[in-house]
XYZ file of C-alpha atoms in Angstrom:
294
model
C 189.116 187.960 157.589
C 190.578 184.532 158.396
C 188.565 184.424 161.634
C 185.401 185.288 159.698
C 186.131 182.493 157.238
C 186.712 180.042 160.091
C 183.447 181.057 161.792
C 181.459 180.636 158.615
C 183.214 177.349 157.895
C 182.256 176.082 161.357
C 178.626 177.217 160.967
C 178.169 175.686 157.518
C 180.081 172.575 158.579
C 177.767 171.972 161.553
C 174.702 172.615 159.383
C 176.068 170.243 156.746
C 176.616 167.541 159.363
C 173.045 167.817 160.651
C 171.378 167.878 157.239
C 173.580 165.098 155.836
C 172.732 162.979 158.871
C 169.028 163.363 158.029
C 169.775 162.388 154.420
C 171.668 159.293 155.598
C 168.555 158.254 157.562
C 166.244 158.629 154.542
C 166.392 154.884 153.612
C 165.283 153.772 157.101
C 161.614 153.174 156.034
C 162.898 151.051 153.148
C 164.894 148.813 155.472
C 162.055 148.605 157.992
C 159.972 147.220 155.111
C 162.778 144.826 154.123
C 163.086 143.533 157.686
C 159.331 143.039 158.062
C 158.977 141.170 154.758
C 162.376 139.458 155.127
C 163.013 140.199 151.475
C 164.762 142.944 149.511
C 162.041 142.693 146.810
C 163.055 144.908 143.856
C 165.394 147.235 145.766
C 169.000 147.651 144.608
C 172.134 147.646 146.755
C 174.246 149.907 144.493
C 173.148 153.222 146.109
C 174.301 152.025 149.540
C 177.557 150.527 148.253
C 178.277 153.775 146.363
C 177.477 155.911 149.434
C 179.828 153.763 151.518
C 182.624 154.193 148.962
C 182.031 157.959 148.840
C 182.266 158.213 152.638
C 185.547 156.256 152.609
C 187.006 158.534 149.918
C 186.057 161.771 151.682
C 187.450 160.553 155.019
C 190.762 159.719 153.339
C 190.782 163.095 151.568
C 189.949 165.040 154.754
C 192.815 163.312 156.572
C 195.246 164.935 154.133
C 194.165 168.445 155.166
C 195.612 170.332 158.129
C 192.693 170.440 160.574
C 190.218 172.053 158.157
C 188.750 168.672 157.192
C 187.579 167.685 160.691
C 183.879 168.308 159.993
C 184.183 166.292 156.791
C 185.557 163.381 158.778
C 182.782 163.465 161.411
C 179.799 163.249 159.063
C 181.416 160.766 156.695
C 182.401 158.539 159.626
C 178.743 158.520 160.709
C 177.707 157.835 157.134
C 180.186 154.972 156.897
C 178.622 153.270 159.925
C 175.039 153.829 158.726
C 175.736 152.600 155.180
C 177.513 149.522 156.550
C 174.404 148.664 158.578
C 172.246 149.093 155.481
C 174.463 146.783 153.435
C 174.532 144.117 156.170
C 170.728 144.142 156.365
C 170.448 144.047 152.565
C 172.801 141.077 152.243
C 171.004 139.281 155.083
C 167.561 139.426 153.457
C 168.577 139.279 149.779
C 168.153 136.144 147.704
C 171.227 134.156 146.707
C 171.728 135.799 143.305
C 171.336 139.353 144.639
C 173.544 138.594 147.642
C 176.363 137.317 145.451
C 176.179 140.287 143.061
C 176.170 142.740 146.010
C 179.219 141.110 147.588
C 181.033 141.180 144.230
C 180.422 144.923 143.781
C 181.350 145.545 147.413
C 184.602 143.631 147.021
C 185.617 145.218 143.720
C 184.658 148.821 144.545
C 185.012 149.226 148.295
C 187.952 146.923 148.953
C 190.036 146.486 145.791
C 189.172 149.917 144.362
C 189.776 151.810 147.586
C 192.951 149.831 148.337
C 194.307 150.656 144.879
C 193.604 154.381 145.388
C 195.348 154.380 148.762
C 198.390 152.518 147.424
C 198.749 154.820 144.402
C 198.384 157.969 146.521
C 200.739 156.796 149.261
C 203.441 155.441 146.963
C 203.351 157.849 144.028
C 202.236 161.194 145.488
C 203.234 163.444 148.367
C 201.927 166.533 150.149
C 199.793 168.889 148.074
C 200.023 166.608 145.028
C 198.352 163.790 146.955
C 195.615 166.166 148.090
C 194.988 167.256 144.483
C 194.863 163.675 143.187
C 192.485 162.595 145.941
C 190.393 165.722 145.466
C 190.053 165.001 141.743
C 188.967 161.417 142.462
C 186.412 162.596 145.036
C 185.024 165.203 142.631
C 184.724 162.662 139.809
C 182.923 160.113 141.956
C 180.660 162.736 143.568
C 179.635 164.061 140.148
C 178.681 160.528 139.049
C 176.628 160.085 142.231
C 174.906 163.461 141.795
C 174.148 162.565 138.157
C 172.256 159.427 139.240
C 168.949 161.338 139.780
C 168.929 162.165 136.053
C 167.405 158.727 135.398
C 164.682 159.432 137.974
C 163.935 162.819 136.400
C 163.653 161.145 132.996
C 161.068 158.733 134.451
C 159.121 161.651 135.938
C 159.004 163.486 132.602
C 158.045 160.345 130.684
C 155.335 159.123 133.068
C 154.237 162.597 134.279
C 154.226 161.145 137.798
C 156.316 162.092 140.844
C 155.642 158.824 142.666
C 159.305 157.777 142.605
C 160.767 161.202 143.444
C 159.776 162.256 146.982
C 159.854 166.019 147.444
C 161.254 165.824 150.998
C 164.316 163.860 149.858
C 164.961 166.236 146.951
C 164.625 169.186 149.322
C 167.099 167.832 151.880
C 169.591 166.829 149.175
C 169.432 170.352 147.741
C 169.883 172.017 151.139
C 172.755 169.656 151.925
C 174.497 170.447 148.624
C 174.068 174.216 149.142
C 175.394 173.999 152.696
C 178.500 172.030 151.704
C 179.009 174.399 148.762
C 179.258 177.348 151.165
C 181.456 175.283 153.484
C 183.849 174.600 150.595
C 183.907 178.296 149.713
C 184.515 179.245 153.366
C 187.567 176.980 153.646
C 188.584 177.791 150.031
C 188.462 174.148 149.011
C 187.659 173.815 145.315
C 187.221 170.031 145.553
C 184.505 170.296 148.212
C 182.651 173.171 146.549
C 182.629 172.046 142.899
C 180.559 168.822 143.070
C 178.010 170.514 145.303
C 177.358 173.159 142.631
C 176.045 170.340 140.421
C 174.218 168.781 143.367
C 172.410 172.035 144.208
C 171.480 172.590 140.549
C 170.091 169.075 140.046
C 168.235 169.251 143.350
C 166.559 172.501 142.298
C 165.581 170.940 138.956
C 164.043 167.966 140.785
C 161.911 170.239 142.965
C 160.768 172.265 139.940
C 159.760 169.053 138.142
C 157.916 167.913 141.258
C 155.900 171.142 141.416
C 155.135 171.020 137.676
C 153.903 167.427 137.585
C 152.294 167.454 141.026
C 150.205 170.633 140.885
C 150.119 171.618 137.204
C 147.543 169.821 135.061
C 148.904 169.228 131.588
C 146.521 169.100 128.572
C 147.000 165.340 128.401
C 146.059 164.965 132.052
C 143.027 167.245 131.613
C 141.874 165.249 128.594
C 142.272 162.034 130.543
C 140.339 163.425 133.514
C 137.569 164.703 131.204
C 137.207 161.363 129.419
C 137.174 159.618 132.765
C 134.414 161.936 134.013
C 132.339 161.296 130.864
C 132.860 157.578 131.304
C 131.751 157.721 134.934
C 128.709 159.792 133.941
C 127.810 157.248 131.277
C 128.082 154.462 133.797
C 125.748 156.319 136.177
C 123.165 156.827 133.399
C 123.403 153.181 132.463
C 122.615 152.237 136.027
C 119.438 154.346 135.988
C 118.084 153.243 132.575
C 116.741 149.934 131.327
C 119.406 147.573 130.125
C 118.894 146.708 126.463
C 119.863 143.076 125.855
C 122.261 142.368 123.001
C 122.434 139.307 120.793
C 122.123 136.117 122.808
C 124.894 133.640 122.260
C 124.391 129.925 122.372
C 126.204 129.719 125.665
C 123.775 132.173 127.188
C 120.657 130.110 126.300
C 119.288 128.066 129.197
C 116.476 125.605 129.256
C 113.371 126.889 131.060
C 112.845 125.355 134.440
C 110.405 122.476 134.582
C 107.247 123.248 136.549
C 106.021 120.442 138.732
C 102.652 120.477 140.474
C 102.139 124.213 140.377
C 98.609 125.196 141.500
C 96.373 126.606 138.765
C 95.614 129.710 140.850
C 99.318 130.551 141.086
C 99.649 130.268 137.313
C 96.687 132.593 136.856
C 98.156 135.130 139.262
C 101.444 134.977 137.375
C 99.655 135.561 134.073
C 97.814 138.547 135.525
C 101.074 140.047 136.838
C 102.752 139.520 133.479
C 99.897 141.267 131.767
C 100.254 144.240 134.104
C 103.980 144.428 133.419
C 103.487 144.143 129.650
C 104.650 146.940 127.437
C 101.985 149.710 127.072
C 102.607 149.765 123.320
C 101.596 146.115 123.057
C 98.438 146.860 125.028
C 97.540 149.752 122.679
C 98.080 147.504 119.660
C 95.758 144.913 121.158
C 93.052 147.549 121.772
C 93.335 148.715 118.158
C 92.956 145.147 116.932
C 89.867 144.611 119.122
C 88.267 147.814 117.832
C 88.929 146.787 114.208
C 87.328 143.414 114.872
C 84.236 145.136 116.256
């Protein structure tokens, strides 16, 4: 039974490493854009600082375990390097205010915060107690990170748009959470499994919301599309019919152009053309008047 658990732990651990590596690379297009424009624009540094802190915590936690945390160390070590590169690029291209705020958060959370956790655990706890304390800290921080997409889901529901919630990222986050959940169950580690239950649940909710608001037309959306179609149809009809002039404002009145040395024949031709273009109703009225005069 133990061998079976170890085999499944190895399988899910390798799968978790691969999928988590793909998730770590998800922000690459964002940083390609930042490097090209040499500006961080409206992007925030907190997700990358938080991911770096999470990787540091899980590496420290995995080091307390007897060999079973090796696959946790490998992926989080890779994540630590990748997130560090992201933060360096962000600080390089950020404006002065954003750079200072990023360095402050980095110093408080990743240096002072992590140093305080290490000192407390090393000085005040030992053995299994240290593992439990670190595990509780990792679970608490992971839950807060997994809860971050709640704000994005709220935006999706409010705007009925999935523009800011890519399906591919939600899918990979869900698969990653499910994989690490089974890894935690295989090694019987409650602290690894628990936060990934929430991660898998929130990931599934994100994908359901994406399908609803991407492919399902709500009554509001249908009404908007219908009114838009009527508006477009009205515009097309207006293009085909005669434009009826409205009241002429003073600013729209222009003096007629002055005619200089225009040949009499050209004036006669113009009068003939204007008579041909005249309204048929006016012509009928003139004929009636002529007949009454006769």
